[in-house]
Short mmCIF file of N, CA and C in Angstrom, two decimals:
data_model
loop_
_atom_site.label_atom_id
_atom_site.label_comp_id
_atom_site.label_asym_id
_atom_site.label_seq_id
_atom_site.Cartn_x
_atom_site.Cartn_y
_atom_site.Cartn_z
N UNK A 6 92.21 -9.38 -83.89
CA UNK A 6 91.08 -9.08 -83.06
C UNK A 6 90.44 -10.40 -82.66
N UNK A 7 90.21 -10.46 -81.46
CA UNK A 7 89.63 -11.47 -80.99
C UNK A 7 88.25 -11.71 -81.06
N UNK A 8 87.65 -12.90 -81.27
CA UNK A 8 86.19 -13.13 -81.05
C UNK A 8 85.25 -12.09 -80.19
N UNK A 9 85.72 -12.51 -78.96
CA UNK A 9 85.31 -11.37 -77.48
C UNK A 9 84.84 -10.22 -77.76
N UNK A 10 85.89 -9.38 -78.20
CA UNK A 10 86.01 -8.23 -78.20
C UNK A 10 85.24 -8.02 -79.48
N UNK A 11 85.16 -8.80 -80.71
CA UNK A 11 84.07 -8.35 -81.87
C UNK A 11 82.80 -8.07 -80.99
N UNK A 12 82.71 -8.82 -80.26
CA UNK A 12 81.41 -9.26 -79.29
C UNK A 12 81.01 -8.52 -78.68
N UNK A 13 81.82 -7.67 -77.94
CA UNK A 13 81.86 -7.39 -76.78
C UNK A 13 81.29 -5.63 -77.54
N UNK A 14 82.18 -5.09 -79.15
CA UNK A 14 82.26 -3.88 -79.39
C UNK A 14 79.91 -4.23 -80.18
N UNK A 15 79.99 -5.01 -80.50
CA UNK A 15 78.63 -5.10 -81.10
C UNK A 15 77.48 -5.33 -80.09
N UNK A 16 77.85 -5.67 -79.15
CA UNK A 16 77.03 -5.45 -78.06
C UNK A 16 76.76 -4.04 -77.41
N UNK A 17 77.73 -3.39 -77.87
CA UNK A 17 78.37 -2.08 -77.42
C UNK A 17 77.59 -0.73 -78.09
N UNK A 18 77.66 -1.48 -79.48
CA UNK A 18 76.75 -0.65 -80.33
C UNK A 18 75.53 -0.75 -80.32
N UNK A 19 75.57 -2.12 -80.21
CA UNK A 19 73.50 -2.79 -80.30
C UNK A 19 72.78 -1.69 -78.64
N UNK A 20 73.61 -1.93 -77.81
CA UNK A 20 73.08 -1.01 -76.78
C UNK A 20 73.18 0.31 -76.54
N UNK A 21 73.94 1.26 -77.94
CA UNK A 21 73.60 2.43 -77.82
C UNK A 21 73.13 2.64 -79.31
N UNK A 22 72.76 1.98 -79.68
CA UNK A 22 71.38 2.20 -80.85
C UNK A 22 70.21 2.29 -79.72
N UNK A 23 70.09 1.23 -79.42
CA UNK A 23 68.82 1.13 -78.37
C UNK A 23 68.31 2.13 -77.84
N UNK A 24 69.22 2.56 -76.82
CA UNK A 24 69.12 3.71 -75.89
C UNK A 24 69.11 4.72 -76.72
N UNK A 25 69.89 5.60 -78.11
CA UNK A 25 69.20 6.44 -78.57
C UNK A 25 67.86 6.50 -79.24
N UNK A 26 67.75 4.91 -79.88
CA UNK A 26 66.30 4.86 -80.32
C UNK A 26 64.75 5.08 -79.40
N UNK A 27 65.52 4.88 -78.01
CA UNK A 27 64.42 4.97 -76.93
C UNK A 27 64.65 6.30 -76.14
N UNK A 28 65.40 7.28 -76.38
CA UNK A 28 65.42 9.08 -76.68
C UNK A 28 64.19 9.28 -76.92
N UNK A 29 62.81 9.88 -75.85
CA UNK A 29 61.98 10.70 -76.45
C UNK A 29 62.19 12.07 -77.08
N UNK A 30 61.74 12.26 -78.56
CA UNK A 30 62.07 13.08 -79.05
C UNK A 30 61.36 15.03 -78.49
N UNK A 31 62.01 16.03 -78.65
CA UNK A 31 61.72 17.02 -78.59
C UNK A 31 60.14 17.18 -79.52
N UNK A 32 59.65 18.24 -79.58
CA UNK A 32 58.45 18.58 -80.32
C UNK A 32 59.08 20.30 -81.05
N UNK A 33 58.71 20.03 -82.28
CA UNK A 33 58.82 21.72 -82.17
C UNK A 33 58.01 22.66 -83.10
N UNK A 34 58.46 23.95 -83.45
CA UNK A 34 57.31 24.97 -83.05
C UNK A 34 56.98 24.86 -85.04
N UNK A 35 56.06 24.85 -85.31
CA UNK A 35 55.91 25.24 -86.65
C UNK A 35 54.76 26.61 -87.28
N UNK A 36 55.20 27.44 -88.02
CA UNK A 36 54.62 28.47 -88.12
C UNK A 36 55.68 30.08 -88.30
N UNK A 37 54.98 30.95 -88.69
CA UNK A 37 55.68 32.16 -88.57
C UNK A 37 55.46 32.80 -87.38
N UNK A 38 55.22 32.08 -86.60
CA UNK A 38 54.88 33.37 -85.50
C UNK A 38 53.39 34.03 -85.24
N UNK A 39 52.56 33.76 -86.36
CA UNK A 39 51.45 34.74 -86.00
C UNK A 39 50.46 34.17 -85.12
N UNK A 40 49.56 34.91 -84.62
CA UNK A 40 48.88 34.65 -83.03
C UNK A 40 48.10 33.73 -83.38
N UNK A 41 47.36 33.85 -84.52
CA UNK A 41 46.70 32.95 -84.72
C UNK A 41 47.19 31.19 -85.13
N UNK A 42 48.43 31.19 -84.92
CA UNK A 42 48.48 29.35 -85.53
C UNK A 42 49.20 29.13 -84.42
N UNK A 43 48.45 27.51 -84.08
CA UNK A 43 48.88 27.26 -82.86
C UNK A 43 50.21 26.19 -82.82
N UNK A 44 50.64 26.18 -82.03
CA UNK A 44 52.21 25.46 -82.20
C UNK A 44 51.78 24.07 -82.41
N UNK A 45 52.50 23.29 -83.52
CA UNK A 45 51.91 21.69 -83.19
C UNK A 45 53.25 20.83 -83.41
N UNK A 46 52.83 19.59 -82.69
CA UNK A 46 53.78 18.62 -82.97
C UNK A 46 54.65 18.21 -83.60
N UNK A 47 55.68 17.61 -84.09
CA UNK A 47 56.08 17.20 -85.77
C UNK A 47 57.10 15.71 -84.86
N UNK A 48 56.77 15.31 -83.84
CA UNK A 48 57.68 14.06 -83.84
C UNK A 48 56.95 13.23 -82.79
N UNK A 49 56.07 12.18 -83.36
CA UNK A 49 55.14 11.27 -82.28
C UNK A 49 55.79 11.15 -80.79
N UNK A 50 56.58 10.98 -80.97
CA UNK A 50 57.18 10.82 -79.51
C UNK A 50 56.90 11.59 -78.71
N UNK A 51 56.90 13.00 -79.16
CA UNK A 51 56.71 14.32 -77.85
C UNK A 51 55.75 14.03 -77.01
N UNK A 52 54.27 13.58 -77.37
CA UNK A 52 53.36 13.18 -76.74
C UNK A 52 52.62 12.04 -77.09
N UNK A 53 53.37 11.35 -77.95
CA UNK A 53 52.71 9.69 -78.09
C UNK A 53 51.44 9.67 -78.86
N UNK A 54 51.24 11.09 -79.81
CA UNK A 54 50.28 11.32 -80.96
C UNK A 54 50.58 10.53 -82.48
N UNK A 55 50.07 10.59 -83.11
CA UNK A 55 50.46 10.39 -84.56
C UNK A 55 51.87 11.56 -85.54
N UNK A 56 52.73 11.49 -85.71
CA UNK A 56 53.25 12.59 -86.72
C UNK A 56 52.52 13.64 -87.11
N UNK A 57 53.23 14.79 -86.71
CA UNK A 57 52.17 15.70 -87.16
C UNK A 57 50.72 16.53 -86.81
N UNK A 58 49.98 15.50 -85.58
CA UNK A 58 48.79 15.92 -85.10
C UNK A 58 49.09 16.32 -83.25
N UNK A 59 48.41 16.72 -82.91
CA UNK A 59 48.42 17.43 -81.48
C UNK A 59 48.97 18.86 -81.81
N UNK A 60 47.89 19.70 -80.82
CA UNK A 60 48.03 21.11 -80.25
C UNK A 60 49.02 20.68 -79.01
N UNK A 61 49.89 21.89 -78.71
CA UNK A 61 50.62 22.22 -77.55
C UNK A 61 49.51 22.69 -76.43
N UNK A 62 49.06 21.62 -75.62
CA UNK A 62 47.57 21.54 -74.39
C UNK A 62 48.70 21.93 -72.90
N UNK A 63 47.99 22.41 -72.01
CA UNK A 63 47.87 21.97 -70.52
C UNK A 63 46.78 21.02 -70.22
N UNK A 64 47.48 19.63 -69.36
CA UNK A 64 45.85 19.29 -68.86
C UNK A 64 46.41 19.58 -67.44
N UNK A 65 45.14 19.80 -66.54
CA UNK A 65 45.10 20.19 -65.51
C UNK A 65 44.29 19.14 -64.15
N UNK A 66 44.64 18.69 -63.97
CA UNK A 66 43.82 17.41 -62.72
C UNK A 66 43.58 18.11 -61.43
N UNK A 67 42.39 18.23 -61.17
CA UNK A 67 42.22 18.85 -59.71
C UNK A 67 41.21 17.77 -59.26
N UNK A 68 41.45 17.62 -57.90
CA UNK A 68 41.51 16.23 -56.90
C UNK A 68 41.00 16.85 -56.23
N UNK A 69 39.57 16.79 -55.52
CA UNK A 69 38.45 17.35 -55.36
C UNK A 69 38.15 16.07 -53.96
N UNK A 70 37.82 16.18 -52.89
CA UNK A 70 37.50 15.24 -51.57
C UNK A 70 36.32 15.85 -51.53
N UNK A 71 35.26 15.04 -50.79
CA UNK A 71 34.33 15.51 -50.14
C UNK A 71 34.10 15.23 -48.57
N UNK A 72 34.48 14.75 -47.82
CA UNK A 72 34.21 14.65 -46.73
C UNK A 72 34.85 16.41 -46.12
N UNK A 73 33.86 16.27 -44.95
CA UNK A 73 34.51 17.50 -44.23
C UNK A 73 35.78 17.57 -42.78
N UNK A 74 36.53 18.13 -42.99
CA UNK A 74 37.57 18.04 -41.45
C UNK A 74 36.93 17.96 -40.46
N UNK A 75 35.48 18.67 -40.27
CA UNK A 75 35.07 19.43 -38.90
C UNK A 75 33.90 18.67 -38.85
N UNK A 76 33.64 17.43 -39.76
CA UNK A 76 32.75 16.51 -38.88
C UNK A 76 31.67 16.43 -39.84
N UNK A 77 31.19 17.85 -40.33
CA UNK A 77 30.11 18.05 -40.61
C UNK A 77 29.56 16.93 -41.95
N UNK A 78 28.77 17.23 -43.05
CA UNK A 78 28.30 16.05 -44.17
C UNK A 78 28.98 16.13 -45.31
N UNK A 79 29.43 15.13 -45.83
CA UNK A 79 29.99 15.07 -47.05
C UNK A 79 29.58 15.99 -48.06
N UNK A 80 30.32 16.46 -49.13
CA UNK A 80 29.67 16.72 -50.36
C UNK A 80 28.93 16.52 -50.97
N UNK A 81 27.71 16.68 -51.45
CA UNK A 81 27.03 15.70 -52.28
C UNK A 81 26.95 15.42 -53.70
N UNK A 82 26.75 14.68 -54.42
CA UNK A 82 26.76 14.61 -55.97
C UNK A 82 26.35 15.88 -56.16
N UNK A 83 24.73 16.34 -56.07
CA UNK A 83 23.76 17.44 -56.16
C UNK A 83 25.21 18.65 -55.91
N UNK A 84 25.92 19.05 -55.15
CA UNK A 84 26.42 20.35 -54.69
C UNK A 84 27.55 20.36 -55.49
N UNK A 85 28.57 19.16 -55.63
CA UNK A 85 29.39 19.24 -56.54
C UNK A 85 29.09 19.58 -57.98
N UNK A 86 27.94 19.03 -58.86
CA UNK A 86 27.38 19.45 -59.82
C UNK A 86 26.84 20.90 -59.92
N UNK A 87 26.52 21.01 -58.57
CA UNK A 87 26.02 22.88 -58.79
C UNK A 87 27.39 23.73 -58.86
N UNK A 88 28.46 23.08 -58.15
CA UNK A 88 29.71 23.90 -57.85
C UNK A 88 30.27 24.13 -59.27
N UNK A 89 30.60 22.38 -59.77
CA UNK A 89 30.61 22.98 -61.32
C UNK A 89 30.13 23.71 -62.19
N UNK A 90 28.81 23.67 -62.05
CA UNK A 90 27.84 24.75 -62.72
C UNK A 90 28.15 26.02 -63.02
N UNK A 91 28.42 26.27 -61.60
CA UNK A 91 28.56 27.98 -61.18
C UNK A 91 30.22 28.35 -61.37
N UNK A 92 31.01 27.73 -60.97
CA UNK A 92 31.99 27.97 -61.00
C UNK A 92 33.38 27.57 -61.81
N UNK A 93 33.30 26.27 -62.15
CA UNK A 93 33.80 25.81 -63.28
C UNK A 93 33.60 25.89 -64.69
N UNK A 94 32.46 25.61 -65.19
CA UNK A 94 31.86 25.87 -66.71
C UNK A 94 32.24 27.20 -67.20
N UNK A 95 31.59 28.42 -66.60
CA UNK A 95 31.66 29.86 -66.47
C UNK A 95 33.25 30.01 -66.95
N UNK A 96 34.46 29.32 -66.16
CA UNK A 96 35.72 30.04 -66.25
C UNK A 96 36.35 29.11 -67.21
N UNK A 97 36.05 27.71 -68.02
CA UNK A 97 36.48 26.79 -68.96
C UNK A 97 34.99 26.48 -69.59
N UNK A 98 34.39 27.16 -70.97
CA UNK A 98 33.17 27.14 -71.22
C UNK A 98 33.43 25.81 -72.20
N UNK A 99 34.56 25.34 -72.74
CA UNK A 99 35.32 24.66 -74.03
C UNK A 99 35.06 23.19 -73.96
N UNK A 100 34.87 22.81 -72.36
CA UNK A 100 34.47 21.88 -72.29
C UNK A 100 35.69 21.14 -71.02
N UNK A 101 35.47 19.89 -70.03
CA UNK A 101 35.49 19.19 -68.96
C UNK A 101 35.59 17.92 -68.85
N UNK A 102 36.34 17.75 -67.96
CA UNK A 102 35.18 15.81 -67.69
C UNK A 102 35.57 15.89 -66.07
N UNK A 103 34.77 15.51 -65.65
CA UNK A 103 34.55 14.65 -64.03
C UNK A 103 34.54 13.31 -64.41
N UNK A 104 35.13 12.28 -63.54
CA UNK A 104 35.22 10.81 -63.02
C UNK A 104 35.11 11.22 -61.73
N UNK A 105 34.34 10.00 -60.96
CA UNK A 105 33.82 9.52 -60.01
C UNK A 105 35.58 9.30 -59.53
N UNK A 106 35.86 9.32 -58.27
CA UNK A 106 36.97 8.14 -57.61
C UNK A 106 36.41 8.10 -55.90
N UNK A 107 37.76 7.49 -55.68
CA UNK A 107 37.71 7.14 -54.30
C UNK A 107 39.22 7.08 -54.08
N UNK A 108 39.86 8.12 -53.29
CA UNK A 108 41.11 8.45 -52.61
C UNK A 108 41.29 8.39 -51.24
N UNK A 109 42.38 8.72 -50.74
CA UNK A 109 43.04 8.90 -49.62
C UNK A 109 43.90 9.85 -49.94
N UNK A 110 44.39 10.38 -48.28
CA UNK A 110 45.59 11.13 -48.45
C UNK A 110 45.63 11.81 -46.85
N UNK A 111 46.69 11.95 -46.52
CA UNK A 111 46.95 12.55 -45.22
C UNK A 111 46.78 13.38 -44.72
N UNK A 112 45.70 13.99 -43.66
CA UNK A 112 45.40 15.43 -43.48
C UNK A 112 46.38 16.28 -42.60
N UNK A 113 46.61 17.21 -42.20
CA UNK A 113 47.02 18.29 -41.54
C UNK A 113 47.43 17.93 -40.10
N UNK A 114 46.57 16.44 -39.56
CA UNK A 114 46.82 16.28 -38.20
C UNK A 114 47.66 14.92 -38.16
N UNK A 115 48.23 14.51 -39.66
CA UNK A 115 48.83 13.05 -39.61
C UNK A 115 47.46 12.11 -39.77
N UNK A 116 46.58 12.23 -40.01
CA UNK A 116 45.71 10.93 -40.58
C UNK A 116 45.22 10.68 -41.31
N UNK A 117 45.19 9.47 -41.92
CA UNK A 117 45.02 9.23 -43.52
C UNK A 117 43.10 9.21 -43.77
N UNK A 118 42.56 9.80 -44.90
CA UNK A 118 41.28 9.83 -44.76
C UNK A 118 41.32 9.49 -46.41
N UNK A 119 39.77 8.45 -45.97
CA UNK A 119 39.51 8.09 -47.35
C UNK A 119 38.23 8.53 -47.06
N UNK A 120 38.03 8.98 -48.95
CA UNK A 120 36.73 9.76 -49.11
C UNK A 120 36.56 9.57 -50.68
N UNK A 121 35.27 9.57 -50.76
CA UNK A 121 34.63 9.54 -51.90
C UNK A 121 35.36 10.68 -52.58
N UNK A 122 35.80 10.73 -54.32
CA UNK A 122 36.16 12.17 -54.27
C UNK A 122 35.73 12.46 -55.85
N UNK A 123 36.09 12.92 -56.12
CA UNK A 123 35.99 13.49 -57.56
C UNK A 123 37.61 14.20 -58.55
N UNK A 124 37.34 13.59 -59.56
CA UNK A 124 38.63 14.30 -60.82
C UNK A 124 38.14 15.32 -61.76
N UNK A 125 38.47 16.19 -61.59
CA UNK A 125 38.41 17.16 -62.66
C UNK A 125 39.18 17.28 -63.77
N UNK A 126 39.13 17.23 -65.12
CA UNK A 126 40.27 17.42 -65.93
C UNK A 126 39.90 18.23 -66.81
N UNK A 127 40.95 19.03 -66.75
CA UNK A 127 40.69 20.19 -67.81
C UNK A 127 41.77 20.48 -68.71
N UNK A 128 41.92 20.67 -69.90
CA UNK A 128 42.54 20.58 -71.27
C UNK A 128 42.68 22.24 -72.12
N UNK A 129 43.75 23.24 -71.79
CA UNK A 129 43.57 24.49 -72.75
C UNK A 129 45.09 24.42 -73.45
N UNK A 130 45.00 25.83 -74.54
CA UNK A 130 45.87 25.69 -74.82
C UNK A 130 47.17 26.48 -73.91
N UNK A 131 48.35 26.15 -74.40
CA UNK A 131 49.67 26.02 -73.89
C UNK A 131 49.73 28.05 -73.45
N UNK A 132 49.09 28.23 -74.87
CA UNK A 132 49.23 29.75 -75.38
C UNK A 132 48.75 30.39 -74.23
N UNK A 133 47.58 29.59 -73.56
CA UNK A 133 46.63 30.30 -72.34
C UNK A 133 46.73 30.02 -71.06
N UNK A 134 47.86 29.77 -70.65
CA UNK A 134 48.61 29.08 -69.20
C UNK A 134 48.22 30.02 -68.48
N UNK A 135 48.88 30.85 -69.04
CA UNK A 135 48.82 32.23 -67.40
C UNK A 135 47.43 32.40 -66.67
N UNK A 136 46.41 33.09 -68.15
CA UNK A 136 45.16 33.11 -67.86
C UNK A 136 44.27 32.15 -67.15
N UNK A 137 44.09 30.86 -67.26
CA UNK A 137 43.96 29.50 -67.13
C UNK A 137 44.56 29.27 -65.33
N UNK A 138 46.06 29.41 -65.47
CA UNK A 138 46.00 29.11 -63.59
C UNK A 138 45.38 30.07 -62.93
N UNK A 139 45.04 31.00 -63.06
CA UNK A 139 44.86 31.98 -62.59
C UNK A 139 42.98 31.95 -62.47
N UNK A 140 42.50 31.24 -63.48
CA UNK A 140 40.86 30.29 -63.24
C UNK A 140 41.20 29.15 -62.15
N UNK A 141 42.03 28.77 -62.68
CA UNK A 141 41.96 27.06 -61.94
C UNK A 141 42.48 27.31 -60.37
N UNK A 142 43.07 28.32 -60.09
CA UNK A 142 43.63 28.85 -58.71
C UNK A 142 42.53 29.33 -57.71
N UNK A 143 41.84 30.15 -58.42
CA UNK A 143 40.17 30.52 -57.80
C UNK A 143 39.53 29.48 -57.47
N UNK A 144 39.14 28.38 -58.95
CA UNK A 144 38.41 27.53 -58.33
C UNK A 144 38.48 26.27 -57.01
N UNK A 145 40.06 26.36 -57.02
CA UNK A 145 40.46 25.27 -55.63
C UNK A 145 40.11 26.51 -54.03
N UNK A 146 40.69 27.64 -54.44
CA UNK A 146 40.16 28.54 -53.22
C UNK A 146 38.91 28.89 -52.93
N UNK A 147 38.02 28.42 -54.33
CA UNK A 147 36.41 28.91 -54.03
C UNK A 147 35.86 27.16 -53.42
N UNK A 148 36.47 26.22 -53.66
CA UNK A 148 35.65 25.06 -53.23
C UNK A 148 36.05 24.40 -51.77
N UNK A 149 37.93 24.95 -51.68
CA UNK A 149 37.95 24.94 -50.16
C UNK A 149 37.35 25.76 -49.11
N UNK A 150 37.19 26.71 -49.91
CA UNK A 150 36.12 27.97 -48.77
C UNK A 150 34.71 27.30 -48.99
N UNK A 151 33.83 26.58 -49.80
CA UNK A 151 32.71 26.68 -49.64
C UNK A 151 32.18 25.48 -49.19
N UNK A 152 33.24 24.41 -49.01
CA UNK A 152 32.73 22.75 -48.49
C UNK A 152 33.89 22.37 -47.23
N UNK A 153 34.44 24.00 -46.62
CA UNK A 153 35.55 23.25 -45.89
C UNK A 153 36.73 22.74 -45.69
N UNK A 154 37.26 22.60 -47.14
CA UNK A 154 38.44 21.46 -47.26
C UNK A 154 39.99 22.00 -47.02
N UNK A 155 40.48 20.85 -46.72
CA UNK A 155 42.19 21.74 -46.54
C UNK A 155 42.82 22.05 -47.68
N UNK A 156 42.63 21.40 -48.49
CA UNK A 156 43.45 21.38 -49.78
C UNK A 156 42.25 21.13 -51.10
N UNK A 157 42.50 21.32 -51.99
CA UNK A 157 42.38 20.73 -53.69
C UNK A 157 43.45 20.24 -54.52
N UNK A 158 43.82 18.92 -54.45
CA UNK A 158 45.21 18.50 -55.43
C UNK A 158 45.05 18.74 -56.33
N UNK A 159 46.80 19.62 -56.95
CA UNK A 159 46.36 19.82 -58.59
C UNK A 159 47.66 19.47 -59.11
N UNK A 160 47.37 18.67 -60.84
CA UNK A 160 48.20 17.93 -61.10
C UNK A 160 48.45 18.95 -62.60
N UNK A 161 49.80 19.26 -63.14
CA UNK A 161 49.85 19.97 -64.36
C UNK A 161 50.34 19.02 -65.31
N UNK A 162 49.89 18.76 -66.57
CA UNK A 162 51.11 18.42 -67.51
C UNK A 162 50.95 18.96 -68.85
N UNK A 163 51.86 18.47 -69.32
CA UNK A 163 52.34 19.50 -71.11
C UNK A 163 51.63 17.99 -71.73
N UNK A 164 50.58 18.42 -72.87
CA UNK A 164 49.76 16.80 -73.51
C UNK A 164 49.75 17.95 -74.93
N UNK A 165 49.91 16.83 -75.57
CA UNK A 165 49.17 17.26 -77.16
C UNK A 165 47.97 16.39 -77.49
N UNK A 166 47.04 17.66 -78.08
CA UNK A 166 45.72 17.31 -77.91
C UNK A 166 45.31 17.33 -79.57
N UNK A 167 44.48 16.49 -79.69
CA UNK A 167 43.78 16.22 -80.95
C UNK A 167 42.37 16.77 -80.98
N UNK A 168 41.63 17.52 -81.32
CA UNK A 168 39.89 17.56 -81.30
C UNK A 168 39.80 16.96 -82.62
#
């Protein structure tokens, strides 16, 4: 056996250690089944938690603009805060966060509009998906009907959550 080829086979290996070591791992379910225990983690990797800790979460990002298509006045802090009030809190009582931003994005006629906007993020469990889009679906159809807008961006992902 030649030098090379020792070389060549340990390089061979060193780079599929690697690549399986950098395999994010699966997560899986622990429990008997009953309604009450909620599925949790058992391999940091699934969601970049500690071993062992995180609930199976949805978080949910809804991308909120305020300017109007038809000319009329922006959103205001004051109306967005009432919108949440009334309509958000009520259907996720568990708790929220809003950040401030400032986006863009292309409207309906080809032009890019930047606008003050707002993030919504919301956090339930996995168990309560159905119920949950089915809030979060209303609230993009109740805030494009009530400020105008073409759209509400909404972003889904699978997170394990710690309280």
């Amino acid at each position: 056996m030649t030098p090379l080829s020792t070389r060549a086979r340990m390089g061979a290996a060193l780079a599929t250690t690697l690549l399986v070591a950098g395999t994010p791992a699966a997560y899986v379910l622990i429990g008997d089944g009953d309604s009450d225990e909620r599925p949790r983690t058992t391999a940091h990797q699934a969601y970049g938690a500690a071993p062992g800790r995180g609930v199976a979460y949805i978080e949910t990002r809804l991308l909120f603009g305020t300017e109007r298509p038809d000319g009329g006045p922006a959103v205001s802090d004051r109306q967005f805060k009432d919108f949440i009030d009334r309509r958000v809190t009520p259907a996720f009582p568990d708790g929220l966060t809003v950040q401030d931003g400032r986006g863009q994005w292309r409207d309906a006629h080809g032009t890019i509009e930047r606008e003050r906007s707002y993030e919504l993020i919301l956090l339930y469990p996995q168990a309560a998906a159905d119920a949950s889009d089915r809030k979060v679906e209303e609230i993009r159809t109740a805030y494009e009907k009530t400020f105008g807008q073409e759209s509400v961006g909404r972003v889904d992902d699978r997170v394990g959550v710690d309280f």
